[in-house]
XYZ file of N, CA, C and O in Angstrom:
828
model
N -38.754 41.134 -13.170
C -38.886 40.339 -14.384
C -37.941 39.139 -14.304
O -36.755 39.283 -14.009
N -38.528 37.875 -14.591
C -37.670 36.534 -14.505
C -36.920 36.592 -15.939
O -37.386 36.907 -17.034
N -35.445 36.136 -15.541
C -34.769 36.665 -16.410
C -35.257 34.927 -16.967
O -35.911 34.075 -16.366
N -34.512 34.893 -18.565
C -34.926 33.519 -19.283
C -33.778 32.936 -19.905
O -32.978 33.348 -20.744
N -33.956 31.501 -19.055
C -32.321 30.637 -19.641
C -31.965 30.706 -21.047
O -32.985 30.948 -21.693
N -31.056 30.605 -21.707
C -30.875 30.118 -23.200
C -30.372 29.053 -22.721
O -29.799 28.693 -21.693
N -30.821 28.484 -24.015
C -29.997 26.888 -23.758
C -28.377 26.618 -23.584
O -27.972 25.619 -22.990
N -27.789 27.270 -23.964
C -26.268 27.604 -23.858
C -26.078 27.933 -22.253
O -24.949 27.622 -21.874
N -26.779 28.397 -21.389
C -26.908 28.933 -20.066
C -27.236 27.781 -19.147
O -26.917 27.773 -17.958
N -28.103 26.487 -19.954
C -28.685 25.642 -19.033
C -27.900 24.182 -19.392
O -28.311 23.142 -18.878
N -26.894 24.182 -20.191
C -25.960 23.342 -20.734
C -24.846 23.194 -19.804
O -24.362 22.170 -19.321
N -24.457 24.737 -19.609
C -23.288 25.325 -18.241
C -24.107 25.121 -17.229
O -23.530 24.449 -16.374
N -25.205 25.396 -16.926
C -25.403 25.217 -15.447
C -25.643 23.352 -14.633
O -25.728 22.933 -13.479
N -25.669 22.796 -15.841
C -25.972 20.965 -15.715
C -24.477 20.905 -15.873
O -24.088 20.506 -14.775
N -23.381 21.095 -16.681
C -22.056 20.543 -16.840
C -21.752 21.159 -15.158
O -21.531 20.347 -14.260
N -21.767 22.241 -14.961
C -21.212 22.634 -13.232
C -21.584 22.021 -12.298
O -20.929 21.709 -11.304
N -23.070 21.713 -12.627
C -23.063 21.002 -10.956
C -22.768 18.869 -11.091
O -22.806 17.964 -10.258
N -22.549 18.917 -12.315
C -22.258 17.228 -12.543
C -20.393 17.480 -12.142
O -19.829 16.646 -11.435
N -19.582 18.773 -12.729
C -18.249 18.639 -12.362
C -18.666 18.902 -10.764
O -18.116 18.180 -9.932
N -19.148 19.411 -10.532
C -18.874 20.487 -8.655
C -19.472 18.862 -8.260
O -18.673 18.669 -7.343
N -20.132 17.834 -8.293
C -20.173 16.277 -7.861
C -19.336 15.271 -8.080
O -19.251 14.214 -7.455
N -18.817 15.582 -8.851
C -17.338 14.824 -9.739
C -16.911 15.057 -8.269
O -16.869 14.317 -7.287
N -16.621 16.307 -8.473
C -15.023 16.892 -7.610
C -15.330 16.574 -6.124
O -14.359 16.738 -5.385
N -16.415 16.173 -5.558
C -16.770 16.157 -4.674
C -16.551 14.523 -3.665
O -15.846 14.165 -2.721
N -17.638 13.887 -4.562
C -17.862 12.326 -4.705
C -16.094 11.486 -4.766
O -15.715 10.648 -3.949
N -15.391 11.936 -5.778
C -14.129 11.530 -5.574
C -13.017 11.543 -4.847
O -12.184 10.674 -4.587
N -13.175 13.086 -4.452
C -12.462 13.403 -2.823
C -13.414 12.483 -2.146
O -12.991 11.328 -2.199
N -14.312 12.568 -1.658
C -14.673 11.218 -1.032
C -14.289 9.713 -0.909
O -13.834 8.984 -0.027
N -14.809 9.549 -2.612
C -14.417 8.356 -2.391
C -12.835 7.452 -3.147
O -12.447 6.297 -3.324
N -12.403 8.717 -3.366
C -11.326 8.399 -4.677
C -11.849 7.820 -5.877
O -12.854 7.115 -5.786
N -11.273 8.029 -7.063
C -11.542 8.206 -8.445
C -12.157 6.762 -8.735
O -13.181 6.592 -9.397
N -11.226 5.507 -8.020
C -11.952 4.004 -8.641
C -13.058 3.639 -7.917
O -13.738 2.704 -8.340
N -13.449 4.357 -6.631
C -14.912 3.487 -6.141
C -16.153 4.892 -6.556
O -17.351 4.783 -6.292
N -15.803 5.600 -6.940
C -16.700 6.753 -7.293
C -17.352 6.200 -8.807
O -16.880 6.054 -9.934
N -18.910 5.948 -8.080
C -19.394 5.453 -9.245
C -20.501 6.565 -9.977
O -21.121 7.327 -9.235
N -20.683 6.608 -11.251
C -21.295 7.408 -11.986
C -22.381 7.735 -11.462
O -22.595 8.947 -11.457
N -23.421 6.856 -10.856
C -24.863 7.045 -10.616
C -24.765 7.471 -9.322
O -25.845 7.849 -8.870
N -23.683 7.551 -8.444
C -23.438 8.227 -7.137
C -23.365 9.898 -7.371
O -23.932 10.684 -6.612
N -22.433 10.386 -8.758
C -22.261 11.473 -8.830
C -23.129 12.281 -9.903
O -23.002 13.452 -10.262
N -24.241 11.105 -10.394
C -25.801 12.537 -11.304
C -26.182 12.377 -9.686
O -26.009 13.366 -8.974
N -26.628 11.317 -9.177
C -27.572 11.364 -8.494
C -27.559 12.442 -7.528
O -28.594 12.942 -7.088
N -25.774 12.995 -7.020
C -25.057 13.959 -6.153
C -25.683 15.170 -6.844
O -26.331 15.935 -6.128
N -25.528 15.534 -8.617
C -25.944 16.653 -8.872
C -27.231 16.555 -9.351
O -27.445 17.545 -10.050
N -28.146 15.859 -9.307
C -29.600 15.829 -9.107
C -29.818 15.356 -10.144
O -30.904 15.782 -10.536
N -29.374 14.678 -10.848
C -29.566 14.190 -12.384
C -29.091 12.664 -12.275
O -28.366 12.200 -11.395
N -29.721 11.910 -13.481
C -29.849 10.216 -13.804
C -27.720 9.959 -14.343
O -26.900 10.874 -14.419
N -27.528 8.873 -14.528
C -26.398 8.909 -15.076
C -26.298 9.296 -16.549
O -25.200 9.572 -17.032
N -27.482 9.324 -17.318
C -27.458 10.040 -19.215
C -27.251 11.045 -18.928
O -26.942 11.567 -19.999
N -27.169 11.992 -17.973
C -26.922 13.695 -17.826
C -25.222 13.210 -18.226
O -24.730 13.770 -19.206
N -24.459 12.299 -17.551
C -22.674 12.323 -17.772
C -22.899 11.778 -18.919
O -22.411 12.775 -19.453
N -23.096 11.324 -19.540
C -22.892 10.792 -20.495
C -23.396 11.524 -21.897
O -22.787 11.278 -22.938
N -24.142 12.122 -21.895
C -24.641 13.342 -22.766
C -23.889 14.353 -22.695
O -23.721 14.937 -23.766
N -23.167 14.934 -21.441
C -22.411 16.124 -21.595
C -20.684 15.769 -21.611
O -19.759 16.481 -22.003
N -20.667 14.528 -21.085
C -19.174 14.058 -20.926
C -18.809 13.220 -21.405
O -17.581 13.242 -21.497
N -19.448 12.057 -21.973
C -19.317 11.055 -22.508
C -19.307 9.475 -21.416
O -20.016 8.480 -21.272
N -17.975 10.068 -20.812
C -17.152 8.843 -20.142
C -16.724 9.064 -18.767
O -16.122 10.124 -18.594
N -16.920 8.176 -17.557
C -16.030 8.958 -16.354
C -14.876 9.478 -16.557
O -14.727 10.448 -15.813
N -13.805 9.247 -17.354
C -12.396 9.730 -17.267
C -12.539 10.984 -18.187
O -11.692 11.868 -18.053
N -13.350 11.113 -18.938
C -13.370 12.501 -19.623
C -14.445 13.465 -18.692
O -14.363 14.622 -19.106
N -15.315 13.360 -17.692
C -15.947 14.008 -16.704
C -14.667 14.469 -15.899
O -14.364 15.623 -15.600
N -14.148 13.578 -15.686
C -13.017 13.602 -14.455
C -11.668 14.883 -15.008
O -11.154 15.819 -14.396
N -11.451 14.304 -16.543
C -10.443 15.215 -17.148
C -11.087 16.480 -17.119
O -10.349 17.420 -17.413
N -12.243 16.753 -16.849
C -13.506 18.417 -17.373
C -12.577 18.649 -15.959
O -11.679 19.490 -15.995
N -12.824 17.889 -14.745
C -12.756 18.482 -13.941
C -11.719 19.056 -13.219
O -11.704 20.054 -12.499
N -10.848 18.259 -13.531
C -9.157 18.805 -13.251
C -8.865 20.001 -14.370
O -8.224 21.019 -14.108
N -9.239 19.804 -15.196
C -9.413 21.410 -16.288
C -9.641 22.527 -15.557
O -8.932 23.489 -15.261
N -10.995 22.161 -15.273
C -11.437 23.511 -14.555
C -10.540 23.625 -13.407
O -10.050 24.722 -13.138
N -10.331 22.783 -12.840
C -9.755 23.019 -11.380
C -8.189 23.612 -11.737
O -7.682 24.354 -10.896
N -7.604 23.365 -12.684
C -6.424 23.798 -13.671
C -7.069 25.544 -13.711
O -6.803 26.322 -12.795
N -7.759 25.872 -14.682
C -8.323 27.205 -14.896
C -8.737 28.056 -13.337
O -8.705 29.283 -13.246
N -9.034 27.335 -12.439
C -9.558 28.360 -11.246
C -8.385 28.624 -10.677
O -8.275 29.757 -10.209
N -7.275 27.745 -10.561
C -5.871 27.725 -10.103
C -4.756 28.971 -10.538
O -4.023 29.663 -9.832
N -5.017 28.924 -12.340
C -3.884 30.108 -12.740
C -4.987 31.364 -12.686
O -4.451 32.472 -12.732
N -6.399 31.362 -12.600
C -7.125 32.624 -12.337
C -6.946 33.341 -10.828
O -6.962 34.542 -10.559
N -6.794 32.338 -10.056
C -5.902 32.925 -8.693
C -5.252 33.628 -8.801
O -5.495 34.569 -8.045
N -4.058 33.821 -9.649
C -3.082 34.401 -9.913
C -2.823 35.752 -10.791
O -1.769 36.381 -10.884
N -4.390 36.088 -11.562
C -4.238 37.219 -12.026
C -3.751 38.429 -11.977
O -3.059 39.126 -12.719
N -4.336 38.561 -10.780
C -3.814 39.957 -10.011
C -2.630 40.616 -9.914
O -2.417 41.829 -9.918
N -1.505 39.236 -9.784
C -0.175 39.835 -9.089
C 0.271 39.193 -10.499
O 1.286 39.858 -10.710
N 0.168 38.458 -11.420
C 0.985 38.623 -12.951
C 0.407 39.656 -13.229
O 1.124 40.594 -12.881
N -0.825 40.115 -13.824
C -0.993 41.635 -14.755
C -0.201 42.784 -13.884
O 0.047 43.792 -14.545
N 0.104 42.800 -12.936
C 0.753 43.763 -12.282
C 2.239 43.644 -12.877
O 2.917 44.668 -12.957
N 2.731 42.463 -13.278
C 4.210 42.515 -13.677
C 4.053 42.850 -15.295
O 3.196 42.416 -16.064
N 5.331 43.907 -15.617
C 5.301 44.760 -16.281
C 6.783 44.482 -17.161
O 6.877 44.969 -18.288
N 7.696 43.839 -16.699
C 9.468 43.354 -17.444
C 9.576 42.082 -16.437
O 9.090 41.636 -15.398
N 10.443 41.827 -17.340
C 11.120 40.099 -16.531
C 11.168 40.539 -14.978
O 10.788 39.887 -14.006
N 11.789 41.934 -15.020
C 12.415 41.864 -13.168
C 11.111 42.325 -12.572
O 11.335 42.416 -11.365
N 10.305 42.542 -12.725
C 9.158 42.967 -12.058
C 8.496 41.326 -11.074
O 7.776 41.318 -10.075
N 9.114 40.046 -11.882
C 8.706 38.789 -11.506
C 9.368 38.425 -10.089
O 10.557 38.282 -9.802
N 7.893 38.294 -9.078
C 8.400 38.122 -7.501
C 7.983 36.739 -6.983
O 6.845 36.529 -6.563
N 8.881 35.862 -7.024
C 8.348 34.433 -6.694
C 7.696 34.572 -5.602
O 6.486 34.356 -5.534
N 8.636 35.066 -4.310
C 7.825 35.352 -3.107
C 6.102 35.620 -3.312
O 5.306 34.956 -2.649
N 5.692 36.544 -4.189
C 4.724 36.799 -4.015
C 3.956 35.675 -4.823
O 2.752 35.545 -4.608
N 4.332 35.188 -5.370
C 3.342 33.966 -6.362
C 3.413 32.953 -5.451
O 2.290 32.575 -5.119
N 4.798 32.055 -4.631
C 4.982 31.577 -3.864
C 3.598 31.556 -2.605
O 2.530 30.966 -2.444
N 4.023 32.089 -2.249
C 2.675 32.958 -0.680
C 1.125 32.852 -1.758
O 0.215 32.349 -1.098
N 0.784 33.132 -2.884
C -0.925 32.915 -3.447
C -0.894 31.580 -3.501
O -1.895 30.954 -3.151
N 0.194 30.949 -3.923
C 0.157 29.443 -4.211
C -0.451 28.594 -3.345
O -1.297 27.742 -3.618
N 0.051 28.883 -2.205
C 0.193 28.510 -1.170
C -1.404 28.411 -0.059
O -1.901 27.507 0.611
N -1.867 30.180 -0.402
C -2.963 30.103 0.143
C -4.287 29.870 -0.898
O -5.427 30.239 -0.614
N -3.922 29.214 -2.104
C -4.705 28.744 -3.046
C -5.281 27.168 -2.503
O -6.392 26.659 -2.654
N -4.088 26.659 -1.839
C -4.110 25.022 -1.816
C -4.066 24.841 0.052
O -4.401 23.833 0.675
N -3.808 25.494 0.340
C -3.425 25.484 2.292
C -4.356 24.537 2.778
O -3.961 23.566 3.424
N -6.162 24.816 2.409
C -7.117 23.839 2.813
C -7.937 23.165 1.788
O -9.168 23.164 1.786
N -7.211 22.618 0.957
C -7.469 22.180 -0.216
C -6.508 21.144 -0.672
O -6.227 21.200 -1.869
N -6.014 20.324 -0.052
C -4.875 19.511 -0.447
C -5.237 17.997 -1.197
O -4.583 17.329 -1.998
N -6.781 17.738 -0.467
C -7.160 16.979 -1.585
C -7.032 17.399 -3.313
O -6.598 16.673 -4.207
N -7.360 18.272 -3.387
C -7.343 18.403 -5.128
C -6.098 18.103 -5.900
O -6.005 17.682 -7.054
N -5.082 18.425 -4.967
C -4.070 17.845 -5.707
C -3.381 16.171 -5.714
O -2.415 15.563 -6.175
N -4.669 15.923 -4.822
C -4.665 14.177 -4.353
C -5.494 13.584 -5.823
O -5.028 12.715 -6.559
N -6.434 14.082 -5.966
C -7.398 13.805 -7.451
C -6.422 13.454 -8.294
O -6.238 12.338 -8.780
N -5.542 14.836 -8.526
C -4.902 14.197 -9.408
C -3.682 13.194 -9.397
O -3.445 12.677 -10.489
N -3.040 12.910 -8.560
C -2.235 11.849 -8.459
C -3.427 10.219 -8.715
O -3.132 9.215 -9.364
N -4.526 10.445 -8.075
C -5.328 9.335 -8.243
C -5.423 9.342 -9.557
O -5.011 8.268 -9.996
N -5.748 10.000 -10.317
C -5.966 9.767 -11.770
C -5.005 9.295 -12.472
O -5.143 8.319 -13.209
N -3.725 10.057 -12.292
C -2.599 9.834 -13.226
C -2.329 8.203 -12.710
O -1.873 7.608 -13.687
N -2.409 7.569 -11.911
C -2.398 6.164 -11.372
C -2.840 5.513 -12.227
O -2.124 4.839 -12.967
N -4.190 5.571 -12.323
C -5.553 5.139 -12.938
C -4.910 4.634 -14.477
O -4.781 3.592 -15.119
N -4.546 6.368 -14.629
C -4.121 6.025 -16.832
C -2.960 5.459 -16.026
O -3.044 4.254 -15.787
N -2.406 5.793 -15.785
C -0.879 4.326 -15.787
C -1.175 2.744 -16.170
O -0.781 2.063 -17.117
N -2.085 2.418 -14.976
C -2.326 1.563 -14.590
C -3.948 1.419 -16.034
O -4.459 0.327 -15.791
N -4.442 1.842 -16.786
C -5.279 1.216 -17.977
C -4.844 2.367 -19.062
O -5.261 3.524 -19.124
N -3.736 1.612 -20.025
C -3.425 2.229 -21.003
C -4.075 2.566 -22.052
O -3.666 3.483 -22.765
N -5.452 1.730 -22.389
C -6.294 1.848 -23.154
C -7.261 3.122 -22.793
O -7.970 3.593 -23.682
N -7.270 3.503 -21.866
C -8.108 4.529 -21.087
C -7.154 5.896 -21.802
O -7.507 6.837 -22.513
N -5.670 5.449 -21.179
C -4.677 6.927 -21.409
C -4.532 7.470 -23.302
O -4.230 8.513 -23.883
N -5.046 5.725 -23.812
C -4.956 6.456 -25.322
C -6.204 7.568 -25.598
O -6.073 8.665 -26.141
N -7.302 7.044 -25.135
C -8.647 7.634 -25.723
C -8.798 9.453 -24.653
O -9.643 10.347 -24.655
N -7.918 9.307 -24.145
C -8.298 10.599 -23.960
C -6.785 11.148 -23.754
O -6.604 12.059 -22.946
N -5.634 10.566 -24.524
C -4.891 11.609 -25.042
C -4.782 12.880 -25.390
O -4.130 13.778 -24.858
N -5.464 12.893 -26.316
C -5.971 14.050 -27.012
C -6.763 14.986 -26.218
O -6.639 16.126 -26.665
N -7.395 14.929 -25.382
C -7.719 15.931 -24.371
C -6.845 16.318 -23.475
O -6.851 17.447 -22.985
N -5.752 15.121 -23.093
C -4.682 15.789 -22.293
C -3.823 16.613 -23.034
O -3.470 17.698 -22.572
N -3.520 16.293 -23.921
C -2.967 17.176 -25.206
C -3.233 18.780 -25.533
O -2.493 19.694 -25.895
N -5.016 18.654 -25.151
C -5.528 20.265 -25.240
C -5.111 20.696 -23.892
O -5.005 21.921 -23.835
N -4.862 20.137 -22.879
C -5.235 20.906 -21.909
C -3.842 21.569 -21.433
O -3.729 22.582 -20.742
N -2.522 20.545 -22.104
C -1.486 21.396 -21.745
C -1.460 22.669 -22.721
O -1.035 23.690 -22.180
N -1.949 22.818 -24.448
C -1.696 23.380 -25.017
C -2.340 24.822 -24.702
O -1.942 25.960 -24.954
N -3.197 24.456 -24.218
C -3.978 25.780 -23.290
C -3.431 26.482 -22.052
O -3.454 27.706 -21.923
N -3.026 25.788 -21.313
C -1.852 26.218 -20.576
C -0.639 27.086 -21.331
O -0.472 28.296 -21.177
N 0.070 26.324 -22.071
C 1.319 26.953 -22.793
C 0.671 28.273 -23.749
O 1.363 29.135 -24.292
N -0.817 28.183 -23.796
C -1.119 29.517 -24.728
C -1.074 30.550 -23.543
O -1.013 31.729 -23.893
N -1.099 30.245 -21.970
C -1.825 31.247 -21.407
C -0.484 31.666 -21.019
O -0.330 32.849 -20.714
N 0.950 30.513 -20.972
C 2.014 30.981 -20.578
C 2.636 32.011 -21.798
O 3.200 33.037 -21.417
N 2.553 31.787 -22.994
C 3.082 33.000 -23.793
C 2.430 34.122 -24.116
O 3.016 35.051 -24.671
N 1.418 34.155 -23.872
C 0.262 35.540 -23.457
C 0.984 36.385 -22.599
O 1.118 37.537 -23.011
N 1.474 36.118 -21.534
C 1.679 36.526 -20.183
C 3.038 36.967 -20.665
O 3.451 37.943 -20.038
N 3.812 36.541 -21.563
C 5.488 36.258 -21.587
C 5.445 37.847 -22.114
O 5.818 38.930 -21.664
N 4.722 37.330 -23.425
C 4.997 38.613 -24.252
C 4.684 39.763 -23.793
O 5.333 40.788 -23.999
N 3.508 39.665 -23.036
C 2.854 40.800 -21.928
C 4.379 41.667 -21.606
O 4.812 42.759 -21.974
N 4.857 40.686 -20.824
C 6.732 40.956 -20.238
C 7.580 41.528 -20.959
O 8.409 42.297 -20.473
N 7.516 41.231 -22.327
C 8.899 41.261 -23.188
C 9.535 40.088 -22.792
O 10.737 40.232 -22.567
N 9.021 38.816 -22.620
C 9.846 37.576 -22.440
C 9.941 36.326 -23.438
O 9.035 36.158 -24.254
N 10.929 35.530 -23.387
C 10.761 34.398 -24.120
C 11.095 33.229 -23.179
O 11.436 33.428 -22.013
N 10.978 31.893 -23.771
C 11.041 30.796 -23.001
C 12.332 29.942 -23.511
O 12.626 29.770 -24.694
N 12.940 29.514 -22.551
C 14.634 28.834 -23.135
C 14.005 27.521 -24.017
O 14.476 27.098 -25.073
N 12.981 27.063 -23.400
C 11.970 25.971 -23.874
C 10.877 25.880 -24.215
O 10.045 26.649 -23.734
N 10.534 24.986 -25.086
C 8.882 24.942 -26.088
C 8.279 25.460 -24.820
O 8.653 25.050 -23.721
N 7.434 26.277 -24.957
C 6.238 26.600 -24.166
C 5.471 25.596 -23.635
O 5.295 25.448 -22.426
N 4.805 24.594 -24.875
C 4.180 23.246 -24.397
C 4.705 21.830 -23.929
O 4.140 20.743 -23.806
N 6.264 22.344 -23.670
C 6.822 21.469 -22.824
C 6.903 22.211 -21.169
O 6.598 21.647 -20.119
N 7.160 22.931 -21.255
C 7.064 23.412 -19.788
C 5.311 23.441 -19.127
O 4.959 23.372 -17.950
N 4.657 23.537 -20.084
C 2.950 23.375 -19.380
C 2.894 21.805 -19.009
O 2.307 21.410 -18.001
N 3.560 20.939 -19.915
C 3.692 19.452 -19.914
C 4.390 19.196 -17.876
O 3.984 18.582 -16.889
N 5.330 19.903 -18.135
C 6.244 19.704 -16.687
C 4.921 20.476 -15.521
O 4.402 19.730 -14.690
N 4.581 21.674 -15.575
C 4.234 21.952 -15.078
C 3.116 21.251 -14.296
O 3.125 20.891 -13.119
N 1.866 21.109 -15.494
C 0.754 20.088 -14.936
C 1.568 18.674 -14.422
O 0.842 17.921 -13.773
N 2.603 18.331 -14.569
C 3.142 16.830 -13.799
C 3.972 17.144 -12.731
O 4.603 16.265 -12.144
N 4.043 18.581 -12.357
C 4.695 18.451 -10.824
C 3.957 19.332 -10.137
O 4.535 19.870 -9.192
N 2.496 19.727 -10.405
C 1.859 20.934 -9.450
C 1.485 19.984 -8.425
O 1.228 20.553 -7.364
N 1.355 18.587 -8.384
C 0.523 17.671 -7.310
C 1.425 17.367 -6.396
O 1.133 17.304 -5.202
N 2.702 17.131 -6.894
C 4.014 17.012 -6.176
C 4.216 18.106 -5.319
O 4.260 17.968 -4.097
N 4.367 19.408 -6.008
C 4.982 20.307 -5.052
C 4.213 20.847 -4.026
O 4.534 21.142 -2.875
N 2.729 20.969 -4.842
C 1.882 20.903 -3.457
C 1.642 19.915 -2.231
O 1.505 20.242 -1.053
N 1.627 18.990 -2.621
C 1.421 17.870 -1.166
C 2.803 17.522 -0.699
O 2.961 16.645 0.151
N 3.387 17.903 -1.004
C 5.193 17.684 -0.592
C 5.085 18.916 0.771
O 5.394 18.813 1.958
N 4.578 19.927 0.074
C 4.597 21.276 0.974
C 3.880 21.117 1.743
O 4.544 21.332 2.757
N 2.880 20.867 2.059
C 1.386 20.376 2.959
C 2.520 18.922 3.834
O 3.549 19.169 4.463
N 2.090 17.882 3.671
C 2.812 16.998 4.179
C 4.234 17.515 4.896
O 4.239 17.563 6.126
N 4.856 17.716 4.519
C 6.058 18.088 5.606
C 6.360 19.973 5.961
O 7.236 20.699 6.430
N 5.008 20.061 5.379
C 5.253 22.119 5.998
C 6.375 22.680 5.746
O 7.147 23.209 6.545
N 6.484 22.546 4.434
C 7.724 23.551 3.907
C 7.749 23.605 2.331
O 7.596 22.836 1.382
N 8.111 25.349 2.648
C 7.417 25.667 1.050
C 8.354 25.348 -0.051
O 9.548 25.635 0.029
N 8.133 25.100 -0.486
C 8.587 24.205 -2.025
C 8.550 25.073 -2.968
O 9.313 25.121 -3.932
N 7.380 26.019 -2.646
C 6.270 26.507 -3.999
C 8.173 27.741 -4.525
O 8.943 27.570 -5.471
N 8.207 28.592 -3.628
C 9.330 29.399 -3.854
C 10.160 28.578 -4.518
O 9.437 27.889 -5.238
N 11.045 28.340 -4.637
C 12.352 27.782 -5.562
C 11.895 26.978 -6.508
O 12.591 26.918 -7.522
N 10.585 26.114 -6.462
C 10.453 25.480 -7.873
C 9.899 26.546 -8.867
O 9.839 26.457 -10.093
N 9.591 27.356 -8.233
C 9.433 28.805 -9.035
C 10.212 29.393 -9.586
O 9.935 29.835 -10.701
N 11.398 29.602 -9.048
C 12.824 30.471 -9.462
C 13.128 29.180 -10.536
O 13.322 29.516 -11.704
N 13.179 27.778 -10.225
C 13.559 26.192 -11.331
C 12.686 27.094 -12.582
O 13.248 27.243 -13.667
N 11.831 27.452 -12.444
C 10.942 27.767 -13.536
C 11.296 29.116 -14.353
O 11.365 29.291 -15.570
N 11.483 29.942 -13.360
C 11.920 31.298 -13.996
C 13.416 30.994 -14.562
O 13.655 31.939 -15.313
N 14.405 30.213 -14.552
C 15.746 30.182 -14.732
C 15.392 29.901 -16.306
O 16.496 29.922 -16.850
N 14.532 29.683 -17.178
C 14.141 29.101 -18.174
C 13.420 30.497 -18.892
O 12.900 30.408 -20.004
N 13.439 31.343 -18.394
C 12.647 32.895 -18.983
C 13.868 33.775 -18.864
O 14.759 33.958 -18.035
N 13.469 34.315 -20.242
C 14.748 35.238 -20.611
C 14.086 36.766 -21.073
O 12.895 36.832 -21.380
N 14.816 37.771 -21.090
C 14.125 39.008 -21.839
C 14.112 38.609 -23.225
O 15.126 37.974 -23.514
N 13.137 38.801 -24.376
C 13.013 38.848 -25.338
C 13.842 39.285 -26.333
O 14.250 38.604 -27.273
N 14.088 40.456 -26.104
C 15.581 41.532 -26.362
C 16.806 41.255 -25.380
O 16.635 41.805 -24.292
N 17.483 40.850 -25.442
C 18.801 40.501 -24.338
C 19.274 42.099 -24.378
O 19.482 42.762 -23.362
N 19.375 42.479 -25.432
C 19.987 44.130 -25.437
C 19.347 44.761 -25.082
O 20.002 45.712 -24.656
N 17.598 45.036 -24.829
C 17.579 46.091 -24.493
C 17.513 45.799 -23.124
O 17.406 46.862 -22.513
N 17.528 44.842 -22.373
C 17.761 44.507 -21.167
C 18.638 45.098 -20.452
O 18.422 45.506 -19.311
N 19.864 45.211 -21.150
C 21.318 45.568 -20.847
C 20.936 47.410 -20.492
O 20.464 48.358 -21.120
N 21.475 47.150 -19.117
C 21.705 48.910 -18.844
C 22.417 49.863 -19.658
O 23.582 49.574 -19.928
N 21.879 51.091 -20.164
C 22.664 51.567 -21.067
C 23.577 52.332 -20.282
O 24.494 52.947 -20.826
């Protein structure tokens, strides 16, 4: 029996393959010569398919570093739900997924340095989609105090300032590490954990 789309099903399956051409077309050609009708035409669709589901190239482009944001900390499931108290937290081991998350993948974290260029360089661009950069750290910082409390942890700092830091040095520490072959990912990790505390300081304390 042929199973039958809902429209909600065929909405996601046109937004995926216009991002999976985004992401594609721009590693190619980088973000300013990547032109719209290069990347429907990539996912089999006219340029009104981006513009109906995305509006604008820089908000296609922001979908797509999102997602690429979301497939990144879903890597990581496995070995956070396994941690159970603050000390259960093993950079080494987040260090080493990090690592083989991005090993042959170093463009993606090139995307985004191209972009953040881009809004530098047209401020009128960086206002109008503020507000989406805005959601996307706040979504982050929700997924970081999910996880905290999971722990019994708190943060020395706003939550949505450290997602803020975070999304502005994941491009850094990755192509820093790639480019000169040495892992980074470990100690900017521990930079990160020095900022997480037990929730309870007392019951922390050995009795």
């Amino acid at each position: 029996m042929v199973e039958r789309w809902t429209r909600q099903r065929r909405v996601e399956h046109t937004r995926n393959l216009l991002l999976d051409a985004a992401e594609e077309v721009v590693a190619r050609q980088g973000f300013g010569a990547a032109a719209l009708e290069v990347i429907a035409e990539s996912a089999g669709y006219t340029r009104g398919a981006i513009y109906s589901h995305f509006g604008t190239k820089e908000e296609l482009f922001l979908a797509v570093m999102e997602r690429q944001l979301q497939r990144f900390l879903d890597g990581f499931n496995d070995i956070v739900d396994s941690f159970r108290t603050v000390g259960d937290f093993d950079s080494d081991q987040l260090a080493d997924r990090w690592r083989m998350l991005t090993i042959a993948e170093p463009h993606r974290a090139a995307l985004g340095y191209e972009f953040t260029l881009f809004l530098l360089r047209n401020p009128e661009v960086r206002e109008r989609v503020a507000a989406q950069r805005q959601a996307t750290a706040q979504s982050l910082a929700d997924y970081i105090d999910a996880h905290l409390v999971k722990i019994g942890a708190r943060l020395r700092v706003p939550s949505q300032l450290l997602a803020k830091v975070l999304i502005a040095t994941y491009e850094g520490i990755t192509l820093g590490s790639h480019i000169d072959s040495e892992n980074l990912y470990r100690p900017y990790l521990e930079m990160v954990m020095s900022h997480v505390e037990p929730a309870d300081p007392e019951a922390a304390q050995p009795s």
